[in-house]
Structures are given as C-alpha cells and as structure tokens.
Amino acid sequence: MRFRYYRNRLVLIAFLLAMLSEAILIGISYWNTRDVGTEIQSASEQNLSRHVESRIVAKLSEMNSLALQIESSDFTKYARSFLNLRSSEEEATARRELDSRLEQLHLPQGLVDRIYFIGDNLNQKNFGKSFATNRLLPDEHIPWIDEMRSAGLLDSFTRYYSMPTFIPKGMFTDVLKDKKGSIPDDSWQRLNRFFAGVEGHLIINNGVNYLNVLSVIVLDERIFAAELPSSGIWSGYVGVFDQNRQTLWSNLPSEEALAAAAQRIENGSRQWEQQIDGLYQVRTQAVSPYDFHIAFFERERSSTLWGPSFSKIYVGFFLGTLLVCFLISLKFSNLIMYPFRMLARVVWKKENELDLERIPEERFSGTRFSRLSIRSKVLLMLLTSVLIPVLTAVGMHLYLMYNYVFDKAVDLSVDSSNHLVVELRDRMDGYEGLTNRLSTDSRLTNLLSPYTFMENIDDFTVASYPGLGDLSYFVLYDAGGSARYSSAFFNNLTLFKLSSIDPDLLSELQPERTVWITGLKDVYGHPSLMLIKKLSLPSPSTGKTIEAYLQVVLKEEAFSSVASDRKMSFVMLDGSGDFVYSNASAQGFKEEAFAQWRGDQGKAGSALIEKVEGSNQVIVSRPIGDEGWTAYIFRTIDDMYLMIDDMLHRFILLIVLLILIILAAVWNVSLLLVKPIERLTTAVEKEESMPDAQEDEAPGSRDEIGRLVESFNRMIRQIRRLMEDNVNKQLREKDLVTSKMKAELGMLQQQINPHFLYNTLEAINMRARQYGAAEVGTMVNSLAKIFRFTINKGSEVVPLSDEIEHARNYLTIQELRFQNKFTVLWQLDESAMKEPILKFVLQPIIENALQHGIEELYGGGEIAIRAQMTEGRFVLSVADNGIGMSEEDLLKVRQALSGEAASSAAIPPEAASPEATPSKAASPVAASSKATPAKAPASQPESGSSGRSSGVGLANVYQRLRIYYGERLEFTIDSEEFVGTTVTISIATPVGAEM
C-alpha cells in the first residue's frame, strides 16, 4: 500500500475543505457587511450635501443681507450727492467716509470681490472698491447709469435684481463690440472695462433705486471653494451651476467633463457615473431658493470593509489558517498511517526470515488513539483540521467587523462634527457680521450725539436687517456705560447696565473689536449669549472721536437650526468650562460635556463612545474659533447597534449552515477514504477462523489495523505448525535427503548472512528508537540502507536518484558524526535524476571532500552537490569550502590520476604524459588555474595524511569512469588553497544510450 500517497490525499482533502470553507466565509462576510457600509456611506453623503448646501445658503443670505445694508443712505449718498459739482476736498472727504464705513463692515476674506455704487449721470460720482487688492477703482472703470441705458444694457444687467446672478463671459462685452462705433469712445471704454470685470462672476444688484443709485456686489468665486469641506474630511471634485446651467465655480480639471455634467443636470439626471481621471460617482444637490445645483464628483468607494488594508490583513490571516490546517492534517494523517507503515516494515522484514516470529500487537494498541476506528480517526482529523481554522477565522471576522462598524460610525460622527463646527463658526461669524452692520448704521450711531432724537429708530426691522430675528435685543451704550438705545424696553433704558459686564474686559477691548460674553443673564433674567463691540465714531458736532459700546443679545434658540440632523446634539462650553449653549434639553448631555471637558482639561479633539441618557453616543470634541470655546457633539449610534445585531444574527445562521455542510462533507469523505481499508480488514478476517488457533493474547479494543495484525498472527502460528510437521515428516522419512538439505541450508545461510546483517541493523534501529535514541536510530538506519545498497546485486549502473539516495544516507551518518560542522546544498535538476550512472561514484567523492577539506575546519563547512543536463551532457559536481590545496599539490593529484588512467586499456598512452596535463584535450583530468582542497594530496585517496581511508578512493572512481565511458568522460578538479575544491564529472549522453 502506498502509505505516503494516502497520507497526502488526506492532507489535500482537509486543505481543500478548509480553503473552500474560508472562501465561503469571505463571501458571507462581504455580503453581510455590504448593507452596513452602504448605510454609512449614504449617511456620509447626505451629511456632506446638507452641510455644503447649508453653508452656501448661509453665505448667499449673508450677501443678500449685505446688499440690503448698502442700499441705506449711509452708503448710497456718495453716488447721489452730485459730488462732481462740488469741491474736490468735499468729494475726497465723502469718499474716505464711505471707504471707512465699508471697512467697518469687516467683510470676511473670499466672499466679496468688489462693490460698486453707480450714479445716474456724469454730475454724480461713482465709487468702486476691490476687496481682493483693498484698493479703490479708478473712475474711468465705472460707467454711469445713463451710459448703460443708452447702450441698451441696463435692463439686461438689472433683470435679476436682489438675487445672486451669474454673468457669463461675453454676455455684455460681445454686445459692446457690435456697438463700438455708435457709442462715444470714452463711454464705450468705461462700459467695456466694467462689464469685463463682472463677467464670469456671481453678482447681486438691487436695481436702480428711487434715488437713481445702482449698487452692485461682485462675489468672489472663492465663496464656493470656502464652503466645501477640507481635504481632511472629503476629497473629490465639485461643480456649482446656476439656473441656466452655467458654471458658477468648479475645481474640476476637465472642461469636457464639466460640460457633460451640466448637460446631464439639464436633462434631469440626479445621479450617474462619469469617467474623469477614473470612475467617479456623481450626484447633485439643489440649493434652494436660489435654483443652483451642486454636483459632487466622488471616486467610487466600496461600501464594505474590504479596503486595501483590511484585505491585506484578511489574506494574511487566511494563509495563516490554511497553514494551521495543513500542519494539523499532516500530524493527524501521520498518526493514522503510522500503523500501516509499521505493519508494512514488519511484514517486509519477516519475508526474509526463516523463523517467522509473531508481530507484537501491543505496538499497535498501546495508545488511546489506537482504540478509535479508522473512520473515527479520519473524521477527527478532518474536523479538527477544518473547523479550528474556520472557527478562528469566524472569531477574527467578528472582531474586525465590530471594529469596522464602530470605526465607520466614529468616522461618520467625526465628519458630521467637523461640518457642524464649521456651521457653528459660520453662524458666529454671521452674528459678528450683523453686529458690524448695526455698528455702521448712522440711524443708530447718531443717537450718541446729545442733540439727536430717536426719530425713525423703529426702522430697525427684520426686513431691514435679516438676522435680527435671532436676536433677543441690542443695546447702544455711551462711553460712560449709560444706555442710549435698546430695541427692547426702549422707553425704560435704566433696565440695561453695562456694569454687569467685566470691567477689565471692557477696558482692554480695542475699538472695532467684537468679543463674545457668556455666563451672564439678559434683561429677562435668562442665561444668555451676547456680543460686545467697542465703537469709535467721529462726532458730527465736534469732529472728535466718540467711544461707545454695542451689546447684541442672542435668543436662547439662536443656534438651534445649525444641527438639522435629528441624530446629533451638541453642547458648547467656553474656555473656562462654563456652559454656553446646547440644543439638547436633556441634562445628561450637559453633564457629560462637563465631564469630558474636565477629563480633557479643555483640550478638544478626542472622539469616544459613551452611553448618554440611555443612548449610545459617539462624542467628539472640537474647538470653535479663537475664543477658546469647545463644542461637544453627540451623535447617536443606536441604529448601528441594531444593524450589528441583525448582521450578527444573519452571520451566525450562515456559519451554522456552513458548519453543517462541512460536517456532511467530512462524513462522506471519510466513508470514501476508509472504504478500501475496511474491505481489506474484512477480507483478512474471513480467513482467520481456525479450529486449533492459539488464543494466547487477551482481547481488547483495536482498530482495523489491530484486527489485521491479530489475524496475521494466527496465520503465522498455523504456518509455523505446518512447517514443523512437514520438517519432522521429511526427517523421519529421508535421512539422506535431510543431510543434503542441511548442507544446502548451510550454503544458503552464507548467502543470507548479508541480509541477516541488514535485518540486524534494522532491529537495532527499531530498538534505538524504542528507547528514544533517535540519533543512534538514524545512524543505524542510514548504515543499513548503505549496506543494502552495497550488497544489492544487479547492474553496475543505476539511476542518479538511487546514487543520490545512497549519498544522502552516508551524509546523514556524517552529519551526526561531525555535529553540525557542515551543511549540504543540493541542486538537482529533475531531468538529471533518471540519468544512468555507475554505482559508488558520488559517495567516495563526498567522503574525500569531508576527510581532506571539511574535517580540518572548526565549523561552517559547506558541500554543494549539483546535477544537471546541459548541452547534451550530464554534469555532476561536488564542491566544498575546505582548506584547499596548493598548485603544486594539485599538479601531483592530476599527474597521479593521469598515471592511473594511463595504466587502463581504455585510456590512450599519450593522455598519461605529464606535459599534457594542463590541457583538457590531452589529459583525462582537466587543467585549472586553481588548486583542490585536501589536507593530503588527492593522489593518495586511499590513505590521506590524517590516516583515514577515503572509501573506494578518488582514483578508483576515476579509473572506473574512464573504463566505462571512455572518451565521453570529462573529469576535472578545481581548487584554491583555503578557498575550496570542486570535482566535476561531465558525461556526453548520446541518444539511445542504455542504462
């Protein structure tokens, strides 16, 4: 029986079952996590869209508010005051006043590019300022309203007043080109420069008002770029389109891709795939009420956990579990096949013995494992080698799955928190901008004059100042802290006291600086959030600077509309850990925020999962602006827990089904594997029933192999008894024949002695292994194989594989003898292993290398044995890194071998000439420029300087090769002192050569 074949088959079946199970597990994992990943990705996309839309709407609303603000007389009186008819000093003063008033608005960078105030005719002065360069625009760059009207461009330009409008390139300049001859040159130049400056931009104009003034705000294109998430939050491309599908702004590098996206939006598409520099998922978001569309171009992302990093981890773990499966199955299969190997060896030994001894059954039934049936053993092996890796992979997957889901939940919460913090900062900037706009309104600031009465102060309406609806009230204080005006209780200003604010803060407050105040109560006795701005205004009567304070008090729900996601709550704390604002009514959120602040010591930036108010929350802390405030954002992930539970239930159900399938497959495979063995056992047991069989062993639990051994023993006892009867009968009947048989038996014994010695060595090997002397057993086993190879009669030529096996047995003994003093490197081509070669060629060369090259080393010896087929020749070489030989010793070796060759009939006499030795063509021993390593010259291979024999000897090997192969042989010795020796045998292999 080919036991190695059956063992390998068991291992292969277990390996394939484990690999199939792991592949199914990967499929289950991918399918199971896909829904969760899709849900998280969808939530992330919605969060991004909502955030960008909210920011753009907020900024555009702020620009609309600014447009309404600059419609007031404080800003338009410059362009309606006929300053071209007044003195240049008066015009310059008015220009500086308007420029100063614009500066006091403190417009954020990247929002406004230019602002124009355009008068009706040439008697009026126009005003324009570039906020990108912070310079006033020359008058020759701004036309009058009459010039626009005369050119027929005014109605087109002011058609969409009060709404952000995109002016495409060439919309007005192309018309002006056609009208160049019909318009005065200086007027045409002003018109062309103005419209060239506004084309390609988003503008807001309020039309020509009743005072015949046209105000125009040219928005900076960075207004859209500033509202996009940072690259740390999101990466991709964005395009913003107006109602005519004109591109307002885009960071997309391809104009063709942008035009294709605009066409799809025009056709009503809201989501599609598009090829740019890769495959992108494109989705659009409408921006109401401006009829804009934002197109998000995102690289296609997997909605499962199977990213590159996870795939690497899983592949590594997959290979590791397969290796565990292989080792377990190999160990168990060896245990299963061990009785077969033992029985085969014992039976094989007994085939050559005349004394048929019984097989010791205790060797096959002395362990608990032997009490199991072969089928049980195979089942145990397959289940162990398959289920252990699979269950380990299941545990690993569950761990990674939980980590993935929670990591994604945290990532989503962090992204949402970053968006929320940006919106909070925008809202704070909006309130600061509102405060700045209030501080520039002369209707309010003129109240600081002692001769000004509160006329028309009720003009501060929500319509006039969008954003006032979020204010509880605002108060204007003079330098002494007395209230001069309040939008609430204006008839009882004594209710408002500036002294309630920290005096040190007020004294350190710089003019035109706005600060946030927390921890104070408003006039209604409610905790409130307020802003204080210090004003520095010129007095209309004295011309001196007047200091004042503007207090803006926000409503309690001022920030409530920031978090539109119902899953999110936030708590704002100031730099001292005091409460600022929260959109959550439950006290637990505030308490958790305080606890986090104390734990972080005011250092924001952490993210963790905690249970708050009975709900699982991801808590992210982020700083807000430069005030030292911290926002603690809470995002519930209870839905994630529900999804994980559903996913876990599905996963467990599928894993149970997978294990049942594995059990069924293992059961059927075990039946197929054990069936031949059971048939063998049945066949042997049918012949065991003998009436006089001796039952001297106690019955016990045995597997099929044990029963086979028992049957074999009964058969041996019967054969022994029959042989004894037959011998006694022959002795009694034929004495003469008996004497002759004894003589023949003696002669036979002489022939069997070598086999008896081999069997004795094998018995010693078995006994050594029985007593744990593994090295002794290995040496005896190798020696027995060498002896068997030596006494084996037959052809003198054997396959190289047999010669290699003989050399391996010899090296096994020498490795134990030299105690790891050297290593052996085998480089054997498969094509060369079947080539025929004379017996006992390789081992003497290796022995020569050991005794004369390696033995004198202290360690690190190396022997390289190579066999290959090249260019029609069979090449066999043995190289060592021993102490080598000098050139003089090498020459003696070659001369000695040449002399040995010359004495053979197969070698021509001229080859023995010493003068011819340096040439391969003239000598059977090829010349070399180096020397061969040997302690003593290799020309005396039978007895080196150390006094040790080298086996059959290098000269003997060479002589036999030359006699057998003749001119087909090339035999070379290369050596260098203290470097090493190489002996090479090269034999031409003619087609049809017989072994």
Coordinates of N, CA and C in Angstrom, one line a residue, residues 30 62 104 131 142 147-148 189 288 300 327 364 426 435 455 459 496 596 648 691 703 718 734 846 855 867 919 929:
Y30 N -18.5 39.5 3.0 CA -18.7 40.6 2.1 C -20.2 40.9 2.0
E62 N -26.2 85.9 3.6 CA -25.4 87.0 4.2 C -25.1 88.1 3.2
Q104 N -15.5 99.1 8.1 CA -16.1 98.8 9.4 C -17.1 97.6 9.3
F131 N -12.0 94.5 -3.0 CA -11.6 93.9 -1.7 C -10.4 92.9 -1.8
I142 N -15.7 102.8 -14.3 CA -17.1 102.7 -13.8 C -18.0 103.6 -14.7
E147 N -25.2 105.8 -19.2 CA -24.4 105.2 -20.2 C -24.9 103.7 -20.5
M148 N -25.2 103.0 -19.4 CA -25.7 101.7 -19.5 C -27.1 101.7 -20.2
Q189 N -15.3 102.8 -23.5 CA -14.2 102.2 -22.7 C -14.7 101.9 -21.2
S288 N -31.8 75.6 -2.6 CA -33.0 76.5 -2.6 C -32.7 77.7 -1.6
E300 N -15.5 56.2 -6.9 CA -16.3 55.1 -6.5 C -15.7 54.4 -5.3
L327 N -0.7 21.8 8.9 CA 0.1 21.2 9.9 C -0.8 20.2 10.7
F364 N 0.6 -1.8 18.4 CA -0.5 -1.2 17.6 C -1.7 -0.9 18.4
D426 N -19.6 79.6 11.3 CA -20.3 80.4 10.3 C -21.4 81.2 11.0
T435 N -23.5 92.4 13.9 CA -23.1 93.4 14.9 C -22.3 94.5 14.2
E455 N -35.7 109.6 16.2 CA -36.6 109.7 15.1 C -36.3 108.5 14.2
D459 N -37.1 101.9 12.4 CA -36.7 101.3 11.1 C -35.9 100.1 11.2
F496 N -31.0 98.5 31.6 CA -29.8 98.0 31.0 C -28.5 98.6 31.6
Q596 N -16.4 65.5 30.1 CA -15.4 65.4 29.1 C -14.4 66.6 29.1
L648 N -25.2 40.2 12.9 CA -24.7 39.1 13.7 C -25.6 37.9 13.6
P691 N -9.8 -23.9 13.8 CA -10.2 -24.6 15.0 C -9.1 -24.8 16.0
D703 N -8.4 -1.1 16.3 CA -9.0 -0.7 15.1 C -8.7 -1.7 14.0
Q718 N -0.3 -20.8 12.4 CA -0.7 -22.0 11.6 C 0.4 -22.4 10.6
K734 N 13.4 -39.4 5.2 CA 14.6 -39.4 4.3 C 15.7 -38.8 5.0
I846 N 32.3 12.6 -2.1 CA 31.9 13.3 -0.9 C 32.7 13.0 0.3
E855 N 37.0 18.4 7.4 CA 37.3 17.9 8.7 C 38.2 18.8 9.5
A867 N 23.6 18.5 -10.0 CA 23.4 17.6 -11.1 C 22.5 18.3 -12.1
S919 N 46.1 20.6 -20.4 CA 45.1 20.7 -21.4 C 44.0 19.7 -21.3
S929 N 43.4 26.7 -13.2 CA 44.3 27.6 -12.6 C 44.3 27.7 -11.1

